[in-house]
């Protein structure tokens, strides 16, 4: 049990120490140029095809959810048929 605990402690210390050494590339200036560019696109679509797909999926799910809710509101407002 002690050896297992010691091994886990070494692994966790190694993971924490190596993660702090890695440097992340600063891509903020690139993104600022992309999003401030005047190309006629709304800001939520300037990220490319991935943003367009996410936008269309969200819009489609919103429309389907609204239709679904209105349908069940209509069904719920109808009187029940007697048995």
PDB file of N, CA, C and O in Angstrom, residues 8 13 32 35 38-39 49 54 60 66 74:
ATOM      1  N   UNK A   8       2.018   6.905  -6.767  1.00  0.00           N
ATOM      2  CA  UNK A   8       1.006   7.873  -7.162  1.00  0.00           C
ATOM      3  C   UNK A   8       1.450   9.299  -6.853  1.00  0.00           C
ATOM      4  O   UNK A   8       1.199  10.224  -7.627  1.00  0.00           O
ATOM      5  N   UNK A  13       3.241  14.585  -8.788  1.00  0.00           N
ATOM      6  CA  UNK A  13       4.208  15.679  -8.727  1.00  0.00           C
ATOM      7  C   UNK A  13       4.854  15.910 -10.084  1.00  0.00           C
ATOM      8  O   UNK A  13       5.069  17.038 -10.504  1.00  0.00           O
ATOM      9  N   UNK A  32      -7.613  38.923 -32.670  1.00  0.00           N
ATOM     10  CA  UNK A  32      -8.096  40.301 -32.745  1.00  0.00           C
ATOM     11  C   UNK A  32      -8.153  40.773 -34.190  1.00  0.00           C
ATOM     12  O   UNK A  32      -9.129  41.400 -34.606  1.00  0.00           O
ATOM     13  N   UNK A  35     -11.216  39.000 -35.904  1.00  0.00           N
ATOM     14  CA  UNK A  35     -12.546  39.436 -35.507  1.00  0.00           C
ATOM     15  C   UNK A  35     -12.794  40.922 -35.752  1.00  0.00           C
ATOM     16  O   UNK A  35     -13.933  41.346 -35.817  1.00  0.00           O
ATOM     17  N   UNK A  38     -13.123  43.974 -41.321  1.00  0.00           N
ATOM     18  CA  UNK A  38     -14.428  44.379 -41.842  1.00  0.00           C
ATOM     19  C   UNK A  38     -14.708  43.620 -43.135  1.00  0.00           C
ATOM     20  O   UNK A  38     -14.345  44.044 -44.229  1.00  0.00           O
ATOM     21  N   UNK A  39     -15.331  42.441 -43.008  1.00  0.00           N
ATOM     22  CA  UNK A  39     -15.634  41.634 -44.186  1.00  0.00           C
ATOM     23  C   UNK A  39     -17.132  41.397 -44.342  1.00  0.00           C
ATOM     24  O   UNK A  39     -17.554  40.547 -45.103  1.00  0.00           O
ATOM     25  N   UNK A  49     -16.090  27.822 -40.804  1.00  0.00           N
ATOM     26  CA  UNK A  49     -17.107  26.791 -41.022  1.00  0.00           C
ATOM     27  C   UNK A  49     -17.611  26.194 -39.706  1.00  0.00           C
ATOM     28  O   UNK A  49     -18.795  25.866 -39.579  1.00  0.00           O
ATOM     29  N   UNK A  54     -22.110  25.475 -35.981  1.00  0.00           N
ATOM     30  CA  UNK A  54     -22.644  25.618 -34.629  1.00  0.00           C
ATOM     31  C   UNK A  54     -23.846  26.558 -34.607  1.00  0.00           C
ATOM     32  O   UNK A  54     -24.854  26.286 -33.951  1.00  0.00           O
ATOM     33  N   UNK A  60     -31.466  25.693 -35.678  1.00  0.00           N
ATOM     34  CA  UNK A  60     -32.375  24.597 -36.011  1.00  0.00           C
ATOM     35  C   UNK A  60     -32.994  23.960 -34.772  1.00  0.00           C
ATOM     36  O   UNK A  60     -34.202  23.682 -34.737  1.00  0.00           O
ATOM     37  N   UNK A  66     -39.187  25.137 -30.373  1.00  0.00           N
ATOM     38  CA  UNK A  66     -40.336  26.040 -30.315  1.00  0.00           C
ATOM     39  C   UNK A  66     -41.574  25.378 -30.915  1.00  0.00           C
ATOM     40  O   UNK A  66     -42.669  25.455 -30.337  1.00  0.00           O
ATOM     41  N   UNK A  74     -50.814  23.228 -27.679  1.00  0.00           N
ATOM     42  CA  UNK A  74     -52.090  23.045 -28.384  1.00  0.00           C
ATOM     43  C   UNK A  74     -52.768  21.751 -27.943  1.00  0.00           C
ATOM     44  O   UNK A  74     -53.967  21.737 -27.657  1.00  0.00           O
TER      45      UNK A  74
END
